[in-house]
Amino acid sequence: VHVRDPSKETATEKACFQYLDLTSRSFAAVIKELNPELLMPVCLFYLALRGLDTIEDDMTLSNERKIPLLRTFDSLMEQDGWNFTENGPNEKDRELLVNFDKVIVELKLMKPAYYTVVRDITTKMGNGMADYALNAEHNTNGVNSIADYELYCHYVAGLVGNGLTRLFVEANLANEALLERPQLTESMGQFLQKTNIIRDVHEDFLDKRRFWPKEIWSKHVDNWDDLFNPAPAFRSKALACSSEMVLNALKHADECLFYMAGIRDQSVFNFVAIPQSMAIATLELVFQNGAIFESHIKITKGDACQLMSESTQNLRVVCDVFRRYLKKIHKKNDPRDPNFTAISLQCGKIEQFIESIYPTQN
Ligand code: PS7
Ligand code: MN
Ligand code: MN
Ligand code: MN
Ligand code: MN
Ligand code: MN
């Protein structure tokens, strides 16, 4: 059921929903179906972070310009009439920042308890992004250790999970015990962000950005560029490297399922479960798939449709989705892969966890 009533929306509210549609393929649909209490707050939370990310992603901005913008974005978004027109003409979400004054009007109308969360996460994310933008400039280019990689994912996704969980609990739509289990929330963000980073490796490579940690890729190739060399000898090493990245992402899967058990409201459940189901399906798609080093790949529309309907029911059905894709990963696992055993064990471990909460009949 659609809960929005566009005839009762103000001009700036309408504009915000327009920028939501313009800047997101997948989040727009689930945000617009949210419980009315959180519809506008989550839409504005999304737009604030999308604005920040549009500055982070713009490789035509110098770091001298970019870093202070990232670090002060939280106060810029409190200045009446502020907008930003310096993004490169090809930056896909530049329109949002050009019209950011309209988002600012709505941010000022938020309930203070919700705004506090949005502001806090924007401050922390902007500063975290700035720390990593510095690395790119100094051409250590990207993250080195796995700890660095996970800290970056914390800044851009773990923090989003933290903010969303605080909003859900504040609105009484999730079990407040979730606030005492920050690791579960962190896993929700890490699982999405790591999947995005694995899938987008080629697109990011073209932008001269590297998020895969050197600690992992250096075990497989001498130079980062070698991952994109189509010669068969390099391609098998690249696949082994991507398998290790998938293994690393899979360690969050059980905690994601555990987190979702704490959601009380159906619309919030759908909002959190759809992206997680898409992520496990995307991990299966990228696993043992050399195409990630050549193009931007996506799950099919048909699969996305089925995942949407399965993820808007209950946790048992979402667990079945995870089971189905884990089985496929398990089957595609290659005995020649250096992480063959570890991947097999990890799939088994998640399958066992699911079996312990929802035993299969027969
Ligand atoms: C506030 C709904 C639900 C507990 C803009 C949702 C970009 C994967 O890198 O455009 O451009 O290719 O596909 C979303 C946890 C964050 C993490 C992060 C805010 C889940 C700015 C999503 C989304 C926490 C930094 C996808 C993290 O962007 O990627 C709201 C619970 C924004 C969530 C970015 C990535 C999101 C991402 P890219 P996308
Ligand atoms: Mn970004
Ligand atoms: Mn981005
Ligand atoms: Mn990406
Ligand atoms: Mn992408
Ligand atoms: Mn992108």
CSV table of C-alpha atoms and ligand atoms in Angstrom, one decimal:
chain,number,residue,atom,x,y,z
A,1,VAL,CA,0.0,0.0,0.0
A,2,HIS,CA,1.2,3.5,-0.8
A,3,VAL,CA,1.2,5.6,2.2
A,4,ARG,CA,2.2,8.9,0.5
A,5,ASP,CA,-0.6,11.3,-0.4
A,6,PRO,CA,1.0,13.7,-3.0
A,7,SER,CA,-2.0,16.0,-2.8
A,8,LYS,CA,-1.1,16.9,0.8
A,9,GLU,CA,2.6,17.4,0.1
A,10,THR,CA,4.3,20.8,0.1
A,11,ALA,CA,6.4,22.0,-2.8
A,12,THR,CA,9.7,21.2,-1.0
A,13,GLU,CA,8.4,17.8,0.1
A,14,LYS,CA,7.6,17.0,-3.5
A,15,ALA,CA,11.0,18.2,-4.6
A,16,CYS,CA,12.7,15.9,-2.1
A,17,PHE,CA,10.8,12.9,-3.4
A,18,GLN,CA,11.8,14.0,-6.9
A,19,TYR,CA,15.5,14.0,-6.0
A,20,LEU,CA,15.0,10.7,-4.2
A,21,ASP,CA,13.8,9.1,-7.5
A,22,LEU,CA,16.5,10.9,-9.4
A,23,THR,CA,19.4,9.6,-7.3
A,24,SER,CA,18.4,6.1,-6.4
A,25,ARG,CA,17.3,3.1,-8.3
A,26,SER,CA,16.6,0.7,-5.5
A,27,PHE,CA,16.3,2.8,-2.3
A,28,ALA,CA,13.6,5.1,-3.7
A,29,ALA,CA,11.1,2.3,-4.0
A,30,VAL,CA,11.6,0.9,-0.4
A,31,ILE,CA,11.8,4.3,1.2
A,32,LYS,CA,8.5,5.4,-0.3
A,33,GLU,CA,6.7,2.4,1.2
A,34,LEU,CA,8.0,3.1,4.8
A,35,ASN,CA,5.8,3.7,7.7
A,36,PRO,CA,4.5,7.3,7.6
A,37,GLU,CA,6.4,8.2,10.8
A,38,LEU,CA,9.7,7.5,9.2
A,39,LEU,CA,9.0,8.2,5.5
A,40,MET,CA,10.2,11.8,5.4
A,41,PRO,CA,13.0,11.4,8.0
A,42,VAL,CA,14.6,8.4,6.1
A,43,CYS,CA,14.1,10.2,2.8
A,44,LEU,CA,16.0,13.2,4.1
A,45,PHE,CA,18.6,11.0,5.8
A,46,TYR,CA,19.2,9.4,2.4
A,47,LEU,CA,19.4,12.8,0.5
A,48,ALA,CA,21.8,14.2,3.1
A,49,LEU,CA,24.2,11.2,2.7
A,50,ARG,CA,23.6,11.1,-1.1
A,51,GLY,CA,24.7,14.8,-1.3
A,52,LEU,CA,27.8,14.0,0.7
A,53,ASP,CA,28.6,11.0,-1.5
A,54,THR,CA,28.2,13.1,-4.6
A,55,ILE,CA,31.1,15.2,-3.3
A,56,GLU,CA,33.1,12.2,-2.3
A,57,ASP,CA,32.7,10.5,-5.7
A,58,ASP,CA,33.5,13.5,-7.9
A,59,MET,CA,37.0,12.8,-9.2
A,60,THR,CA,37.1,16.2,-10.9
A,61,LEU,CA,37.2,18.1,-7.5
A,62,SER,CA,40.7,18.6,-6.2
A,63,ASN,CA,41.3,17.2,-2.7
A,64,GLU,CA,42.1,20.8,-1.5
A,65,ARG,CA,38.4,21.6,-2.4
A,66,LYS,CA,36.9,18.2,-1.6
A,67,ILE,CA,38.3,17.5,1.9
A,68,PRO,CA,37.0,20.7,3.6
A,69,LEU,CA,33.6,20.2,1.9
A,70,LEU,CA,33.4,16.7,3.3
A,71,ARG,CA,34.5,17.8,6.8
A,72,THR,CA,32.0,20.7,7.0
A,73,PHE,CA,29.0,19.3,5.1
A,74,ASP,CA,27.1,18.9,8.4
A,75,SER,CA,27.2,22.6,8.9
A,76,LEU,CA,26.7,23.5,5.2
A,77,MET,CA,23.5,21.5,5.3
A,78,GLU,CA,22.3,23.9,8.1
A,79,GLN,CA,22.8,27.1,6.0
A,80,ASP,CA,19.5,28.4,4.5
A,81,GLY,CA,19.8,28.6,0.8
A,82,TRP,CA,23.1,26.6,0.5
A,83,ASN,CA,23.6,24.7,-2.7
A,84,PHE,CA,26.6,23.4,-4.6
A,85,THR,CA,27.2,23.9,-8.3
A,86,GLU,CA,30.8,22.9,-8.7
A,87,ASN,CA,30.4,19.2,-9.5
A,88,GLY,CA,31.6,18.1,-12.9
A,89,PRO,CA,28.9,18.1,-15.6
A,90,ASN,CA,29.0,14.3,-15.7
A,91,GLU,CA,28.5,13.7,-12.0
A,92,LYS,CA,25.3,11.7,-12.0
A,93,ASP,CA,23.7,13.2,-8.9
A,94,ARG,CA,24.8,16.8,-9.4
A,95,GLU,CA,21.2,18.1,-9.7
A,96,LEU,CA,20.6,17.1,-6.1
A,97,LEU,CA,23.4,19.4,-4.9
A,98,VAL,CA,22.4,22.2,-7.3
A,99,ASN,CA,19.0,22.2,-5.6
A,100,PHE,CA,20.1,21.3,-2.1
A,101,ASP,CA,18.4,24.4,-0.6
A,102,LYS,CA,15.1,22.6,-0.9
A,103,VAL,CA,16.4,19.6,1.1
A,104,ILE,CA,17.7,22.1,3.7
A,105,VAL,CA,14.2,23.5,4.1
A,106,GLU,CA,12.9,20.0,5.0
A,107,LEU,CA,15.8,19.1,7.2
A,108,LYS,CA,14.8,22.1,9.4
A,109,LEU,CA,11.3,20.8,9.7
A,110,MET,CA,12.4,17.4,11.0
A,111,LYS,CA,11.6,16.3,14.6
A,112,PRO,CA,14.6,17.2,16.6
A,113,ALA,CA,15.1,13.7,17.8
A,114,TYR,CA,15.4,12.5,14.2
A,115,TYR,CA,17.4,15.4,13.0
A,116,THR,CA,20.0,14.8,15.8
A,117,VAL,CA,20.7,11.3,14.3
A,118,VAL,CA,20.9,12.6,10.7
A,119,ARG,CA,23.3,15.3,11.7
A,120,ASP,CA,25.5,13.1,13.9
A,121,ILE,CA,25.9,10.5,11.1
A,122,THR,CA,26.6,13.1,8.5
A,123,THR,CA,29.3,14.6,10.7
A,124,LYS,CA,31.0,11.2,11.2
A,125,MET,CA,30.6,10.0,7.6
A,126,GLY,CA,32.0,13.3,6.1
A,127,ASN,CA,35.1,13.2,8.3
A,128,GLY,CA,35.6,9.5,7.6
A,129,MET,CA,35.3,10.1,3.8
A,130,ALA,CA,37.8,12.9,4.1
A,131,ASP,CA,40.4,10.7,5.8
A,132,TYR,CA,40.2,8.3,2.8
A,133,ALA,CA,40.1,11.0,0.2
A,134,LEU,CA,43.5,12.1,1.5
A,135,ASN,CA,44.9,8.6,0.7
A,136,ALA,CA,43.9,8.9,-2.9
A,137,GLU,CA,45.7,12.2,-3.4
A,138,HIS,CA,48.9,10.9,-1.9
A,139,ASN,CA,48.7,8.0,-4.2
A,140,THR,CA,49.1,5.3,-1.6
A,141,ASN,CA,45.8,5.0,-3.6
A,142,GLY,CA,43.2,3.2,-1.6
A,143,VAL,CA,43.1,1.0,1.3
A,144,ASN,CA,46.0,-1.2,2.4
A,145,SER,CA,45.0,-3.4,5.3
A,146,ILE,CA,41.8,-5.3,5.8
A,147,ALA,CA,41.3,-3.2,8.9
A,148,ASP,CA,41.5,0.0,6.7
A,149,TYR,CA,39.0,-1.5,4.3
A,150,GLU,CA,36.6,-2.3,7.1
A,151,LEU,CA,37.0,1.1,8.7
A,152,TYR,CA,36.1,2.7,5.3
A,153,CYS,CA,33.0,0.5,5.1
A,154,HIS,CA,32.2,1.5,8.6
A,155,TYR,CA,32.3,5.2,7.6
A,156,VAL,CA,30.1,4.9,4.5
A,157,ALA,CA,27.7,2.1,5.5
A,158,GLY,CA,28.1,0.9,9.1
A,159,LEU,CA,27.3,4.4,10.3
A,160,VAL,CA,24.2,4.4,8.0
A,161,GLY,CA,23.1,1.3,9.8
A,162,ASN,CA,23.7,2.9,13.2
A,163,GLY,CA,21.6,6.0,12.2
A,164,LEU,CA,18.8,3.9,10.8
A,165,THR,CA,18.6,1.7,13.8
A,166,ARG,CA,18.4,4.7,16.1
A,167,LEU,CA,15.6,6.1,13.9
A,168,PHE,CA,13.7,2.7,14.0
A,169,VAL,CA,14.0,2.5,17.8
A,170,GLU,CA,13.1,6.1,18.3
A,171,ALA,CA,10.0,5.6,16.2
A,172,ASN,CA,9.2,2.4,18.2
A,173,LEU,CA,9.4,0.2,15.1
A,174,ALA,CA,12.3,-2.0,16.2
A,175,ASN,CA,13.4,-3.8,19.4
A,176,GLU,CA,15.5,-1.4,21.4
A,177,ALA,CA,17.8,-4.3,22.3
A,178,LEU,CA,19.3,-3.8,18.8
A,179,LEU,CA,21.0,-0.7,20.2
A,180,GLU,CA,22.9,-2.9,22.6
A,181,ARG,CA,24.2,-5.1,19.7
A,182,PRO,CA,26.1,-2.6,17.6
A,183,GLN,CA,28.0,-5.5,15.9
A,184,LEU,CA,24.7,-6.7,14.3
A,185,THR,CA,24.0,-3.2,12.9
A,186,GLU,CA,27.6,-2.9,11.6
A,187,SER,CA,27.3,-6.2,9.8
A,188,MET,CA,24.1,-4.9,8.0
A,189,GLY,CA,26.1,-2.0,6.5
A,190,GLN,CA,29.4,-3.9,5.9
A,191,PHE,CA,27.6,-6.7,4.0
A,192,LEU,CA,26.0,-4.1,1.6
A,193,GLN,CA,29.0,-2.0,1.2
A,194,LYS,CA,31.5,-4.9,0.6
A,195,THR,CA,29.1,-6.4,-2.0
A,196,ASN,CA,28.9,-3.0,-3.7
A,197,ILE,CA,32.7,-2.6,-3.7
A,198,ILE,CA,33.3,-6.1,-5.1
A,199,ARG,CA,30.7,-5.6,-7.9
A,200,ASP,CA,31.8,-2.1,-8.8
A,201,VAL,CA,35.6,-2.9,-9.0
A,202,HIS,CA,35.8,-2.2,-12.8
A,203,GLU,CA,33.8,1.1,-12.6
A,204,ASP,CA,35.9,2.3,-9.7
A,205,PHE,CA,39.1,1.2,-11.6
A,206,LEU,CA,38.1,3.4,-14.5
A,207,ASP,CA,37.7,6.3,-12.0
A,208,LYS,CA,41.2,5.5,-10.6
A,209,ARG,CA,39.7,4.5,-7.2
A,210,ARG,CA,40.6,1.3,-5.4
A,211,PHE,CA,38.7,-0.1,-2.4
A,212,TRP,CA,39.9,-3.7,-2.5
A,213,PRO,CA,42.6,-3.9,0.3
A,214,LYS,CA,46.2,-4.5,-0.8
A,215,GLU,CA,46.4,-7.1,2.0
A,216,ILE,CA,44.1,-9.2,0.0
A,217,TRP,CA,45.0,-8.5,-3.7
A,218,SER,CA,48.8,-8.6,-3.1
A,219,LYS,CA,48.4,-12.3,-2.3
A,220,HIS,CA,47.2,-12.9,-5.9
A,221,VAL,CA,48.8,-10.3,-8.2
A,222,ASP,CA,51.9,-8.0,-8.0
A,223,ASN,CA,50.1,-4.9,-9.4
A,224,TRP,CA,46.6,-3.7,-9.0
A,225,ASP,CA,46.2,-3.3,-12.8
A,226,ASP,CA,46.9,-7.0,-13.3
A,227,LEU,CA,43.4,-7.8,-12.0
A,228,PHE,CA,42.1,-6.2,-15.2
A,229,ASN,CA,44.4,-8.0,-17.6
A,230,PRO,CA,42.3,-10.4,-19.7
A,231,ALA,CA,45.1,-12.9,-20.4
A,232,PRO,CA,44.0,-16.3,-18.9
A,233,ALA,CA,46.9,-16.5,-16.5
A,234,PHE,CA,45.9,-13.2,-14.9
A,235,ARG,CA,42.2,-13.9,-15.0
A,236,SER,CA,42.5,-17.0,-12.9
A,237,LYS,CA,44.5,-15.0,-10.3
A,238,ALA,CA,41.9,-12.2,-10.4
A,239,LEU,CA,39.1,-14.8,-9.8
A,240,ALA,CA,41.0,-16.2,-6.8
A,241,CYS,CA,41.3,-12.6,-5.5
A,242,SER,CA,37.6,-11.9,-6.0
A,243,SER,CA,36.8,-15.2,-4.2
A,244,GLU,CA,38.8,-14.0,-1.2
A,245,MET,CA,36.8,-10.7,-1.2
A,246,VAL,CA,33.5,-12.7,-1.4
A,247,LEU,CA,34.7,-14.9,1.5
A,248,ASN,CA,35.4,-11.8,3.5
A,249,ALA,CA,31.9,-10.4,2.8
A,250,LEU,CA,30.2,-13.6,3.7
A,251,LYS,CA,31.4,-13.4,7.3
A,252,HIS,CA,28.6,-10.8,7.9
A,253,ALA,CA,25.7,-12.8,6.6
A,254,ASP,CA,24.6,-14.6,9.8
A,255,GLU,CA,24.6,-11.3,11.8
A,256,CYS,CA,22.5,-9.7,9.1
A,257,LEU,CA,19.8,-12.4,9.5
A,258,PHE,CA,20.1,-12.0,13.3
A,259,TYR,CA,19.6,-8.2,13.1
A,260,MET,CA,16.5,-8.6,11.0
A,261,ALA,CA,14.9,-10.7,13.7
A,262,GLY,CA,14.7,-7.5,15.8
A,263,ILE,CA,12.5,-5.6,13.4
A,264,ARG,CA,8.9,-5.2,14.5
A,265,ASP,CA,7.2,-3.2,11.7
A,266,GLN,CA,6.5,-4.8,8.3
A,267,SER,CA,7.5,-1.7,6.2
A,268,VAL,CA,10.8,-1.4,8.1
A,269,PHE,CA,11.4,-5.2,7.6
A,270,ASN,CA,10.9,-4.8,3.9
A,271,PHE,CA,13.2,-1.7,3.8
A,272,VAL,CA,16.0,-3.6,5.5
A,273,ALA,CA,15.5,-7.0,4.0
A,274,ILE,CA,15.3,-6.1,0.3
A,275,PRO,CA,18.8,-4.7,0.1
A,276,GLN,CA,20.2,-7.7,2.0
A,277,SER,CA,18.5,-10.2,-0.3
A,278,MET,CA,19.8,-8.2,-3.3
A,279,ALA,CA,23.3,-8.3,-1.8
A,280,ILE,CA,23.4,-12.1,-1.3
A,281,ALA,CA,22.1,-12.6,-4.9
A,282,THR,CA,24.8,-10.1,-6.1
A,283,LEU,CA,27.5,-12.0,-4.2
A,284,GLU,CA,26.4,-15.1,-6.0
A,285,LEU,CA,26.5,-13.3,-9.3
A,286,VAL,CA,30.0,-11.9,-8.9
A,287,PHE,CA,31.4,-15.2,-7.4
A,288,GLN,CA,33.7,-16.9,-10.0
A,289,ASN,CA,32.6,-14.4,-12.6
A,290,GLY,CA,35.4,-12.8,-14.6
A,291,ALA,CA,32.9,-10.3,-16.1
A,292,ILE,CA,33.3,-8.1,-13.0
A,293,PHE,CA,36.8,-7.1,-14.2
A,294,GLU,CA,35.4,-6.0,-17.6
A,295,SER,CA,32.0,-4.4,-17.0
A,296,HIS,CA,29.4,-3.3,-14.5
A,297,ILE,CA,27.2,-6.4,-13.9
A,298,LYS,CA,23.8,-6.5,-12.2
A,299,ILE,CA,21.3,-9.2,-11.2
A,300,THR,CA,18.5,-9.6,-13.8
A,301,LYS,CA,15.2,-7.7,-13.5
A,302,GLY,CA,13.5,-11.0,-13.1
A,303,ASP,CA,15.6,-12.1,-10.2
A,304,ALA,CA,15.3,-8.6,-8.6
A,305,CYS,CA,11.5,-8.9,-8.9
A,306,GLN,CA,11.4,-12.3,-7.3
A,307,LEU,CA,13.7,-11.1,-4.5
A,308,MET,CA,11.4,-8.1,-3.8
A,309,SER,CA,8.4,-10.3,-3.3
A,310,GLU,CA,10.3,-12.8,-1.2
A,311,SER,CA,11.8,-10.1,1.0
A,312,THR,CA,8.5,-8.4,1.8
A,313,GLN,CA,7.1,-11.4,3.7
A,314,ASN,CA,9.0,-12.6,6.8
A,315,LEU,CA,12.4,-13.7,8.1
A,316,ARG,CA,11.8,-17.3,7.2
A,317,VAL,CA,11.4,-16.5,3.6
A,318,VAL,CA,14.5,-14.3,3.6
A,319,CYS,CA,16.4,-17.1,5.2
A,320,ASP,CA,15.2,-19.4,2.3
A,321,VAL,CA,16.6,-16.8,-0.1
A,322,PHE,CA,20.0,-16.8,1.7
A,323,ARG,CA,19.9,-20.7,1.7
A,324,ARG,CA,19.2,-20.8,-2.1
A,325,TYR,CA,22.1,-18.4,-3.0
A,326,LEU,CA,24.5,-20.0,-0.5
A,327,LYS,CA,23.8,-23.4,-2.2
A,328,LYS,CA,24.7,-21.8,-5.6
A,329,ILE,CA,27.9,-20.3,-4.2
A,330,HIS,CA,28.8,-23.6,-2.7
A,331,LYS,CA,28.2,-25.4,-6.0
A,332,LYS,CA,30.3,-22.8,-8.0
A,333,ASN,CA,33.2,-23.0,-5.6
A,334,ASP,CA,36.2,-24.3,-7.4
A,335,PRO,CA,38.6,-26.8,-5.8
A,336,ARG,CA,41.6,-25.1,-7.5
A,337,ASP,CA,40.7,-21.9,-5.7
A,338,PRO,CA,43.1,-21.2,-2.8
A,339,ASN,CA,40.1,-20.3,-0.6
A,340,PHE,CA,38.1,-23.3,-1.7
A,341,THR,CA,38.0,-24.9,1.8
A,342,ALA,CA,37.4,-21.7,3.7
A,343,ILE,CA,34.5,-20.7,1.4
A,344,SER,CA,33.0,-24.1,1.7
A,345,LEU,CA,33.2,-24.0,5.5
A,346,GLN,CA,31.8,-20.4,5.6
A,347,CYS,CA,28.8,-21.4,3.4
A,348,GLY,CA,28.3,-24.4,5.7
A,349,LYS,CA,28.5,-22.2,8.8
A,350,ILE,CA,25.8,-19.8,7.6
A,351,GLU,CA,23.6,-22.7,6.4
A,352,GLN,CA,23.9,-24.2,9.8
A,353,PHE,CA,23.0,-21.0,11.5
A,354,ILE,CA,19.8,-20.7,9.4
A,355,GLU,CA,19.0,-24.4,10.1
A,356,SER,CA,19.2,-23.6,13.8
A,357,ILE,CA,16.6,-20.9,13.6
A,358,TYR,CA,14.4,-22.4,10.9
A,359,PRO,CA,14.9,-26.1,10.5
A,360,THR,CA,14.0,-27.5,7.1
A,361,GLN,CA,11.0,-29.8,7.2
A,362,ASN,CA,11.3,-33.6,6.2
B,1,PS7,C1,19.9,6.5,4.6
B,1,PS7,C2,18.5,4.8,3.3
B,1,PS7,C3,19.4,-1.1,7.4
B,1,PS7,C4,20.6,-1.4,9.6
B,1,PS7,C5,23.8,7.5,-0.1
B,1,PS7,C6,21.4,1.2,3.8
B,1,PS7,C7,27.4,5.4,-1.2
B,1,PS7,C8,25.9,0.4,0.0
B,1,PS7,O1,29.1,3.5,-4.1
B,1,PS7,O2,24.7,4.3,-4.9
B,1,PS7,O3,27.6,4.9,-5.4
B,1,PS7,O4,28.1,2.6,-6.2
B,1,PS7,O5,24.6,1.8,-4.6
B,1,PS7,C9,20.8,5.2,2.7
B,1,PS7,C10,21.9,-1.1,7.5
B,1,PS7,C11,25.1,6.4,1.7
B,1,PS7,C12,23.9,1.1,3.8
B,1,PS7,C13,26.9,3.9,0.8
B,1,PS7,C14,22.0,6.0,2.6
B,1,PS7,C15,22.0,-0.8,6.1
B,1,PS7,C16,26.3,7.2,1.4
B,1,PS7,C17,24.0,1.5,2.4
B,1,PS7,C18,22.8,5.6,1.4
B,1,PS7,C19,22.8,0.5,5.9
B,1,PS7,C20,27.5,6.3,1.3
B,1,PS7,C21,24.6,2.4,-1.7
B,1,PS7,C22,25.5,1.7,2.0
B,1,PS7,O6,24.9,3.4,-2.6
B,1,PS7,O7,26.7,2.9,-4.1
B,1,PS7,C23,19.8,5.5,3.5
B,1,PS7,C24,20.7,-1.2,8.1
B,1,PS7,C25,23.9,6.5,1.0
B,1,PS7,C26,22.8,0.9,4.4
B,1,PS7,C27,27.3,5.2,0.3
B,1,PS7,C28,26.4,2.9,0.0
B,1,PS7,C29,25.0,2.7,-0.3
B,1,PS7,C30,25.7,1.8,0.5
B,1,PS7,P1,27.9,3.5,-5.0
B,1,PS7,P2,25.2,3.1,-4.1
B,2,MN,MN,31.3,7.3,-2.6
B,3,MN,MN,28.7,6.5,-4.6
B,4,MN,MN,30.2,1.6,-5.7
B,5,MN,MN,27.6,1.2,-9.0
B,6,MN,MN,28.9,4.1,-8.4
